[in-house]
Short mmCIF file of C-alpha atoms and ligand atoms in Angstrom, two decimals:
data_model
loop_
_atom_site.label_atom_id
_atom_site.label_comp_id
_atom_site.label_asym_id
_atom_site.label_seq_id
_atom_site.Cartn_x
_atom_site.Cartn_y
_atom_site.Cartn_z
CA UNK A 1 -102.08 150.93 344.44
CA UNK A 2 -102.95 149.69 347.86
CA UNK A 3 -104.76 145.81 347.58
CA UNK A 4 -107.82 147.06 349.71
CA UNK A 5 -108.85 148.70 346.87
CA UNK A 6 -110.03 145.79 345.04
CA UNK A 7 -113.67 145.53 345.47
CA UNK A 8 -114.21 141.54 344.94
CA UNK A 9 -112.10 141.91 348.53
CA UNK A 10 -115.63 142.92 349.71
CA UNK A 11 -118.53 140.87 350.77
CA UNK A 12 -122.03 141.92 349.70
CA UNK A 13 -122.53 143.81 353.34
CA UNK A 14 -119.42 145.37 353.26
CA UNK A 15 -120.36 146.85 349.43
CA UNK A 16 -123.47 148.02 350.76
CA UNK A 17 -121.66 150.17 353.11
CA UNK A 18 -119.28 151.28 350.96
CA UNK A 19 -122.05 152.18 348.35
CA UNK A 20 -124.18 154.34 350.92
CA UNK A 21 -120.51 155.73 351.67
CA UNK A 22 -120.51 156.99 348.21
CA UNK A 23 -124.04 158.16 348.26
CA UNK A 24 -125.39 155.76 346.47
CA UNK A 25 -128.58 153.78 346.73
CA UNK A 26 -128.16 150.55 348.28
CA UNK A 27 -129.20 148.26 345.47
CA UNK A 28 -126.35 149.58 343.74
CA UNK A 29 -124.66 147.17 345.70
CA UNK A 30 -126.08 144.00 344.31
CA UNK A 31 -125.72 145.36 341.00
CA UNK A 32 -121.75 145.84 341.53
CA UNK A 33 -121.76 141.99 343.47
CA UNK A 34 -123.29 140.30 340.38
CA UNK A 35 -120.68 142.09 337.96
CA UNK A 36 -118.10 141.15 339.85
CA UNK A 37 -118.88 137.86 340.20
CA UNK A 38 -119.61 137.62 336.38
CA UNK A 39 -115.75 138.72 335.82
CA UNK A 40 -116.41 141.99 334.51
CA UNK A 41 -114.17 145.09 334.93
CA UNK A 42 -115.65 148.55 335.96
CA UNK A 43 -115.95 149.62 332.08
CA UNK A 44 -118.27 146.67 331.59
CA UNK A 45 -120.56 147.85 334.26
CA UNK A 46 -123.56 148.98 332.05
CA UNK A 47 -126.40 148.97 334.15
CA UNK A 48 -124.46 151.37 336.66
CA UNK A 49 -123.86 155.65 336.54
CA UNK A 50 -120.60 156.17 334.59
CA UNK A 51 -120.16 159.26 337.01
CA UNK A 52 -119.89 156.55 339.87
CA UNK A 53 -117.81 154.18 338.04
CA UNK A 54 -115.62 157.33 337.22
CA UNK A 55 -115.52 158.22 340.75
CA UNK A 56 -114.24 154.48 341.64
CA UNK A 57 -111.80 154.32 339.68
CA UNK A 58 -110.20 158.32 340.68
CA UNK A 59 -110.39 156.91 344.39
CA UNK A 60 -107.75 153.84 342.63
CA UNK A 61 -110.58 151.38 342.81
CA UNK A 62 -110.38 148.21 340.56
CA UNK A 63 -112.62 145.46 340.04
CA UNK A 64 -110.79 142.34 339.38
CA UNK A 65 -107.14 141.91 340.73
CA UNK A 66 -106.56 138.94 338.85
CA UNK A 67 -105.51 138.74 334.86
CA UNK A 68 -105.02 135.58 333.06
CA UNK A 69 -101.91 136.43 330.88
CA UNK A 70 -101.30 132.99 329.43
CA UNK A 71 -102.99 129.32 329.36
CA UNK A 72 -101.23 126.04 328.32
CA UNK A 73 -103.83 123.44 327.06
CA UNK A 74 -102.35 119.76 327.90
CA UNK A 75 -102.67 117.60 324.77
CA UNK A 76 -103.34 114.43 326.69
CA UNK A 77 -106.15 115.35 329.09
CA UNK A 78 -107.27 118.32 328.17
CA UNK A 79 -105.94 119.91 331.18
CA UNK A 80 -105.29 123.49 331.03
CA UNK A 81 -102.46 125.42 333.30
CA UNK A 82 -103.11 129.06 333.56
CA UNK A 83 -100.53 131.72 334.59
CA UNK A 84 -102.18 134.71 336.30
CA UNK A 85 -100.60 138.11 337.06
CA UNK A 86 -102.05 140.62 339.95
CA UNK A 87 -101.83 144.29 340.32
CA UNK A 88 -98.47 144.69 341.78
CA UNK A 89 -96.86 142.56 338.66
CA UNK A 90 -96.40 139.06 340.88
CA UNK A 91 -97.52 136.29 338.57
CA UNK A 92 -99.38 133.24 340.53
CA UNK A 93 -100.56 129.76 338.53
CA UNK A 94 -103.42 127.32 338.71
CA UNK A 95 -104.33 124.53 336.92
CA UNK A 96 -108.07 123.27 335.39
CA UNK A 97 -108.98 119.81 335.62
CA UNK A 98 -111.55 117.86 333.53
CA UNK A 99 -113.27 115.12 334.98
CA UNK A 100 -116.66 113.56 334.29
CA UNK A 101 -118.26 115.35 336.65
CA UNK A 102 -117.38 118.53 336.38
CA UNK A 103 -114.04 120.86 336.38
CA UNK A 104 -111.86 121.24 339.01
CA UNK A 105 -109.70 124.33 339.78
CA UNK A 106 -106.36 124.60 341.73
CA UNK A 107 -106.10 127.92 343.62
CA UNK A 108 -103.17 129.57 345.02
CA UNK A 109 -103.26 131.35 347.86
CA UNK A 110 -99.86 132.89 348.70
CA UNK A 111 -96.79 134.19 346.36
CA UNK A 112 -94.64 131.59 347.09
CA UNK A 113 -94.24 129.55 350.24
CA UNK A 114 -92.37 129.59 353.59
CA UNK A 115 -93.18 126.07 354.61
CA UNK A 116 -89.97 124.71 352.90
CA UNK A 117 -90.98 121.28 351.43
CA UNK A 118 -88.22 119.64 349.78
CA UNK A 119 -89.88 118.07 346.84
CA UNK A 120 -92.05 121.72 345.98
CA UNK A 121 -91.23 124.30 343.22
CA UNK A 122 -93.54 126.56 345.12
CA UNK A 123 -91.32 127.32 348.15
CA UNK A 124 -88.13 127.50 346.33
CA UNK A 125 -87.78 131.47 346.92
CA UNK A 126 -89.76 131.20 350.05
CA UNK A 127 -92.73 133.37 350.59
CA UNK A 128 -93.46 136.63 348.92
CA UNK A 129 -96.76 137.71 350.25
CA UNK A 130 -100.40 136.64 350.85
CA UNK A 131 -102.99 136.52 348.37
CA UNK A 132 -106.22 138.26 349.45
CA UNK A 133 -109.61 136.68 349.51
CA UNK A 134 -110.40 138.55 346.14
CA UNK A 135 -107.82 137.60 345.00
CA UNK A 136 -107.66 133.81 345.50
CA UNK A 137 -111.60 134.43 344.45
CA UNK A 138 -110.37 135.99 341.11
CA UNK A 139 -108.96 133.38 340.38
CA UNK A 140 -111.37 131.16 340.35
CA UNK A 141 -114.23 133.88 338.50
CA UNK A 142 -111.79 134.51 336.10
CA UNK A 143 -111.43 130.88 334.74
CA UNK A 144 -115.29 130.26 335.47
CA UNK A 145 -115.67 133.32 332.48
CA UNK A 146 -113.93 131.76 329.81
CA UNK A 147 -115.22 127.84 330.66
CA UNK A 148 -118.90 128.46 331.35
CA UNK A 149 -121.30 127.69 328.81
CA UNK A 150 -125.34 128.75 328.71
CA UNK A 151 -125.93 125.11 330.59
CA UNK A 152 -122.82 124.22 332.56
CA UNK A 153 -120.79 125.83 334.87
CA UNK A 154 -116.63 126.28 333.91
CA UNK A 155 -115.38 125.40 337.57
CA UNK A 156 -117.69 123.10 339.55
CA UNK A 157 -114.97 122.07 342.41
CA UNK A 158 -112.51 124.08 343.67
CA UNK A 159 -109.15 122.79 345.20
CA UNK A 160 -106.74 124.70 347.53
CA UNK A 161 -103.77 123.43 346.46
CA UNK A 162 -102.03 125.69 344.40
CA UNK A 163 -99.09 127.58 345.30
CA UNK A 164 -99.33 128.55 349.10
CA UNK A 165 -100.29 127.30 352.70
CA UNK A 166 -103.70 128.21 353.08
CA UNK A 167 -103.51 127.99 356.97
CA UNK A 168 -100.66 130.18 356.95
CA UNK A 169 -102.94 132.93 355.37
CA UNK A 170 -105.96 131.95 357.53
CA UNK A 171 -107.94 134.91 357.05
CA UNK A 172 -108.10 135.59 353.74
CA UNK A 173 -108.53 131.92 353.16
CA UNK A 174 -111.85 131.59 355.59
CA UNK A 175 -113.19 135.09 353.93
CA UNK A 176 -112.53 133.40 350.24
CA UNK A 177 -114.55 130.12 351.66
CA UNK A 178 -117.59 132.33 352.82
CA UNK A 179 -117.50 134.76 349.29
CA UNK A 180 -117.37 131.78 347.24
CA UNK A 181 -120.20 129.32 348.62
CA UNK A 182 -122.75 132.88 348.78
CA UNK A 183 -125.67 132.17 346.78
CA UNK A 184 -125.67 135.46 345.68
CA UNK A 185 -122.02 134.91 344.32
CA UNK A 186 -120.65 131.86 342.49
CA UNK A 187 -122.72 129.79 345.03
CA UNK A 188 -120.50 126.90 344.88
CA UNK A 189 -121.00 124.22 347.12
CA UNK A 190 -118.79 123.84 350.67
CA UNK A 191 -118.75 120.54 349.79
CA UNK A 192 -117.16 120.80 346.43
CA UNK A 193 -114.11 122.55 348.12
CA UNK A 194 -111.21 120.88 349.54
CA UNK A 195 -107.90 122.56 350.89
CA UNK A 196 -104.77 121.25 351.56
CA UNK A 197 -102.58 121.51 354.31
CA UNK A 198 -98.75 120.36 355.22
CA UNK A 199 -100.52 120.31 359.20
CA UNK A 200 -100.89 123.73 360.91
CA UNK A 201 -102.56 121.75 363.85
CA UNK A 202 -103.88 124.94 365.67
CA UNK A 203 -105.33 126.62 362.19
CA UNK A 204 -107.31 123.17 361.71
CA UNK A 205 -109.36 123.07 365.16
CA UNK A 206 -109.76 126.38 364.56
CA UNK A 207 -110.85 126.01 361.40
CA UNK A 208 -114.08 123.68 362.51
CA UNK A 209 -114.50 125.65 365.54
CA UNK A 210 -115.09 128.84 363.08
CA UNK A 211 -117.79 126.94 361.06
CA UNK A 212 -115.85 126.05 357.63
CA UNK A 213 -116.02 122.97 356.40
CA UNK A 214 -113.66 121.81 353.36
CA UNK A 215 -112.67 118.34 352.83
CA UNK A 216 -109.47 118.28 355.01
CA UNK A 217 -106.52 117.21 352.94
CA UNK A 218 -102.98 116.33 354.83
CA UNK A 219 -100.16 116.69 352.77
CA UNK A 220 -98.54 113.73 355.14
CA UNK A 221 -95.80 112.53 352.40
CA UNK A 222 -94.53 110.45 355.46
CA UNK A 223 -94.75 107.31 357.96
CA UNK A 224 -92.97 108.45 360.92
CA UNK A 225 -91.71 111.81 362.13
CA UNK A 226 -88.09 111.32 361.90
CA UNK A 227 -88.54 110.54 357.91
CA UNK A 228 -91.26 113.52 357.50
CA UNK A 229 -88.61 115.86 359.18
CA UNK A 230 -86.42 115.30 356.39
CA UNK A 231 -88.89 116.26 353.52
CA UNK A 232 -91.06 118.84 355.33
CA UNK A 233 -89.56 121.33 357.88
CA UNK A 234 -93.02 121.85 359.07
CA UNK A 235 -92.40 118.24 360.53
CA UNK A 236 -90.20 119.96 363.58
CA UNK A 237 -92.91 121.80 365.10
CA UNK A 238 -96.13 119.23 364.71
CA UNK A 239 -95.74 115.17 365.20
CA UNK A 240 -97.45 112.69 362.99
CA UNK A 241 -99.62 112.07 366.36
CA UNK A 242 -100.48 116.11 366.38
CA UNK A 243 -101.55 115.98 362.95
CA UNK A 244 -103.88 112.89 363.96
CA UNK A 245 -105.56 114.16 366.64
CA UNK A 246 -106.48 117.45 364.97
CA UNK A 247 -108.09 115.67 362.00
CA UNK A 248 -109.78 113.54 364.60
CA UNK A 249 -110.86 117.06 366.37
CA UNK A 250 -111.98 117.86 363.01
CA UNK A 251 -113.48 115.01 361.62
CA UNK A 252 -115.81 114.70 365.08
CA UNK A 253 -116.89 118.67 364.80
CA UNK A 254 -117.86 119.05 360.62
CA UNK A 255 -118.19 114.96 359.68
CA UNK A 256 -115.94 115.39 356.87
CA UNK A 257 -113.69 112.20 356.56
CA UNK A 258 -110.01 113.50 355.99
CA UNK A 259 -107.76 112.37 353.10
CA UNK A 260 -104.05 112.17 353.34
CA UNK A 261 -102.09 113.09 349.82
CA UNK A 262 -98.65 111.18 349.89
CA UNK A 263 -96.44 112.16 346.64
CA UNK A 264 -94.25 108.87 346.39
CA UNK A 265 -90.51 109.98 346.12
CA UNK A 266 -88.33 107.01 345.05
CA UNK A 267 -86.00 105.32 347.17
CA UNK A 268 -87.20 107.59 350.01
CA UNK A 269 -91.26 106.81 351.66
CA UNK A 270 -91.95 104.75 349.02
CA UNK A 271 -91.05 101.05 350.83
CA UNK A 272 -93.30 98.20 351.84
CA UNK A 273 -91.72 98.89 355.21
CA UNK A 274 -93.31 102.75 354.84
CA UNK A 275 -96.43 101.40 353.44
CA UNK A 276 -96.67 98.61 356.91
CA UNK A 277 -96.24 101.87 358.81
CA UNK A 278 -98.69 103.61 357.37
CA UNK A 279 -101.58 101.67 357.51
CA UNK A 280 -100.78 101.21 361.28
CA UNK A 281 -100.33 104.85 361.90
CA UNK A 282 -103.89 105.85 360.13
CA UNK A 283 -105.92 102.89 362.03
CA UNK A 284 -109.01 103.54 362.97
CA UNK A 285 -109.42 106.82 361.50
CA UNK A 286 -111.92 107.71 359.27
CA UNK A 287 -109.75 108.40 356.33
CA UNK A 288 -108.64 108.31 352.81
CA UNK A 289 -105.22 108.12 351.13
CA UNK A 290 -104.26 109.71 348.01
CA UNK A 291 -101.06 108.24 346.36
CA UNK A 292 -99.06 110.68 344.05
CA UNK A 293 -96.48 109.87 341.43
CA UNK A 294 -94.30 113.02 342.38
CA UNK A 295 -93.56 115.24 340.04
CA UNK A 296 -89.74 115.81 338.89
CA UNK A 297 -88.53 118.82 340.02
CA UNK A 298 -85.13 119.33 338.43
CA UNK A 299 -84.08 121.88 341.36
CA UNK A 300 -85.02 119.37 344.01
CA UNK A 301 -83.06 116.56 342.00
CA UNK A 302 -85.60 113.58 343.47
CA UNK A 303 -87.56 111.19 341.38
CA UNK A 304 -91.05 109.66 341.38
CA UNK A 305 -91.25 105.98 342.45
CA UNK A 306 -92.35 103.93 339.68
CA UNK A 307 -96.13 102.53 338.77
CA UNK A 308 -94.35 99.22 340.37
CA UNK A 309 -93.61 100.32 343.47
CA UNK A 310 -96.55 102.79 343.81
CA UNK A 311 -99.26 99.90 343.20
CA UNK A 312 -97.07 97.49 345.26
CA UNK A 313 -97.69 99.91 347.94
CA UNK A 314 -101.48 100.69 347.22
CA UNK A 315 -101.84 96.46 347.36
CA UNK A 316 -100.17 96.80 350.87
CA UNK A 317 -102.27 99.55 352.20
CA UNK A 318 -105.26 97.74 350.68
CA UNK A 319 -104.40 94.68 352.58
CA UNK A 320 -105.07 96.59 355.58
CA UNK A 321 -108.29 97.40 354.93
CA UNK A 322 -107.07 101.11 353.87
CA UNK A 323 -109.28 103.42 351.27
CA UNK A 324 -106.71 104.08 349.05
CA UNK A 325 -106.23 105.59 345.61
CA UNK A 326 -103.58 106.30 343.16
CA UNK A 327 -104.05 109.84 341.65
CA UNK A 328 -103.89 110.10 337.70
CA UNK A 329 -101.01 112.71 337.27
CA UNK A 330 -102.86 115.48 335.12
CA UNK A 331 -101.21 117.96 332.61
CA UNK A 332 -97.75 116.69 333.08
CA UNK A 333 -96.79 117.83 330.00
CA UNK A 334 -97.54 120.95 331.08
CA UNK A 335 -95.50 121.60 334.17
CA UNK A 336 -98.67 120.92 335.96
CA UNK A 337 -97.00 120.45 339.62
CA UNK A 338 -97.27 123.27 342.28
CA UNK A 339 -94.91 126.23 341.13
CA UNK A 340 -93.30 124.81 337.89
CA UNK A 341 -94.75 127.50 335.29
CA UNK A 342 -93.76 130.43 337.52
CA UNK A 343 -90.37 129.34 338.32
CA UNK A 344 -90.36 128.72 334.27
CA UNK A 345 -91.42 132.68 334.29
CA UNK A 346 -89.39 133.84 337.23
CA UNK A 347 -86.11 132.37 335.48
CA UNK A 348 -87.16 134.09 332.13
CA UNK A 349 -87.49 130.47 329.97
CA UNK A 350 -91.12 131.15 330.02
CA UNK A 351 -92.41 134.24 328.12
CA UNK A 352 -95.75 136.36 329.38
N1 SAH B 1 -99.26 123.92 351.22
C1 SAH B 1 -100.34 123.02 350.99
C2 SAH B 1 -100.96 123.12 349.62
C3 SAH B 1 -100.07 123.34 348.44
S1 SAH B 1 -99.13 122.02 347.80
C4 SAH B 1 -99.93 121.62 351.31
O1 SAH B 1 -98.80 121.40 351.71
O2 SAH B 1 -100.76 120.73 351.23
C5 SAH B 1 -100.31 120.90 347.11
C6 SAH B 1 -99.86 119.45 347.16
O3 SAH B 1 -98.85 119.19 346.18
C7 SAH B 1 -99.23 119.07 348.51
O4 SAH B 1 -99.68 117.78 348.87
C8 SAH B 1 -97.76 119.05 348.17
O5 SAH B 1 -97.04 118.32 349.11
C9 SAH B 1 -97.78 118.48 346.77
N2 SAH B 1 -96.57 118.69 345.97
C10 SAH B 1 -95.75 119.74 345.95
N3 SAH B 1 -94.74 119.54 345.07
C11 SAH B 1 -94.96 118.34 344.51
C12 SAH B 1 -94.27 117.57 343.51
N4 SAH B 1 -93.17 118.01 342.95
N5 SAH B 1 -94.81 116.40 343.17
C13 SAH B 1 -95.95 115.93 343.75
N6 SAH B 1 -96.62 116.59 344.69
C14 SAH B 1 -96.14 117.79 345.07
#
């Protein structure tokens, strides 16, 4: 079955054409929009003709092209890692956070990776194809189902981070951003979404130039180019100084102050030398730094540094007048780092 014919691909104009096209009348169209936003499949589509619904589904039409097929609940945090399959049998992952202010999902937005990052479970088989827009948005309606209550919301913030690049799937990823901030849809917040990049310079200018807005987040992992080489292949084609001047670009067109994740591998960028080198290479920027235990990946073989040497380095960052945090490490019990359940899957210790 082709992916086009997944309707939550569709925004609410491009329904409305595609109802008239199926001689329907038009407010058909907001009735479909609102179910599919709800999570519900074409057989729970009461308020619309069962001929048309029949008809949908002989022309290969499906409503949601994203299943949940298992969850792992994290004992210490609450945490809950979800394992998603699509149409075409791939299997894709994303994680729930709970925080006091409301419940953070991390999207995927490829099958696998090509950006090659040593330290990532995602990009171990390289990249198998692009998500589309419905179905990085399915994601995120079908976990919003099962965690909503009458009076709160089950996914207030929304984090690209998953398994993927987004700016290597650029398009779906800007139609996702516009289908889930619609009022008419799950109307949640531009500002409540961040993605994460490893530093496709060109995708981020063009990014603000097209009008979207997410909180920038580098995935910089490095203080100089030579060392960043080593963990991130991306590292060849863009400089630390390329990266800094498109964040400037688009810090200066959307006002959103950037934040730089750096997972902490020991013995590697995790020196008060690195940390000296850091602070000088961010000065002056409107920035924030995220420091990141990083996970242990047993087919990359490298460690996380140690609470020692991770708030020895926050101290030094903080002596230069640096905004800097350490992030909690969530659902670690629970193979909560990028691509660890689906490998688990993928190498058949992890049943469906
Ligand atoms: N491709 C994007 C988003 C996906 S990865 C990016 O590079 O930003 C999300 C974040 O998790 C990135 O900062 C990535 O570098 C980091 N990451 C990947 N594997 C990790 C691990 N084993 N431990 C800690 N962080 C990891």
């Amino acid at each position: 079955m082709s992916q086009s014919k997944l309707l939550l691909d569709m925004n609410i104009d491009e329904l409305s054409g595609f109802v008239l096209a199926h001689s329907q009348p038009l407010f058909r169209a907001k009735q479909l929009y609102e179910w599919l936003n709800k999570g519900a499949d074409l057989d729970e589509m009461k308020n619309l003709p069962i001929a048309f619904l029949s008809t949908l589904k002989d022309e290969g039409y499906r409503a949601q092209g994203v299943k949940i097929v298992k969850r792992l609940t994290s004992q210490k945090d609450g945490t809950i890692k979800y394992l998603y399959s699509l149409s075409d049998g791939n299997v894709i992952e994303g994680v729930l956070m709970k925080y006091k202010y409301g419940n953070t999902l991390c999207v995927s937005t490829q099958v696998g990776c090509r950006m090659g990052c040593v330290f990532c479970a995602s990009t171990l088989d390289g990249l198998v194809r692009n998500l589309t827009a419905g179905e990085i948005l399915g994601q995120v309606i079908a976990v919003n189902r099962e965690n909503s209550t009458e009076d709160s919301r089950g996914v207030t913030n929304i984090v690209l981070m998953g398994s993927g690049e987004p700016l290597d799937n650029y398009d779906n990823v800007c139609k996702f951003l516009s289908l889930v901030s619609d009022e008419k849809g799950l109307n949640i917040s531009r500002r409540n979404v961040s993605l994460s990049t490893c530093g496709l310079c060109e995708k981020i200018r063009q990014l603000a130039d097209d009008g979207y807005s997410p909180t920038m987040t580098i995935s910089l992992h490095a203080p100089n180019d030579e060392m960043r080489k080593e963990i991130m292949p991306i590292a060849k084609k863009y400089s630390i100084s390329d990266i800094i001047s498109a964040v400037k670009y688009y810090f200066d067109k959307t006002g959103r102050r950037i934040i730089f994740e750096y997972s902490m591998i020991s013995g590697k960028n995790d020196t008060e030398d690195c940390a000296r080198e850091l602070a000088k290479v961010i000065k002056g920027l409107s920035c924030h730094i995220n420091l990141i235990p990083l996970n242990y990946v047993k087919e990359r073989g490298l460690d996380g540094s140690s609470k020692k040497n991770i708030y020895r380095f926050q101290a030094i960052l903080e002596g230069h007048g640096v905004s800097v945090t350490v992030r909690r490490s969530m659902g670690s019990d629970i193979e909560g780092a990028c691509g660890q359940l689906r490998r688990k899957v993928l190498e058949g210790n992890e049943s469906l």
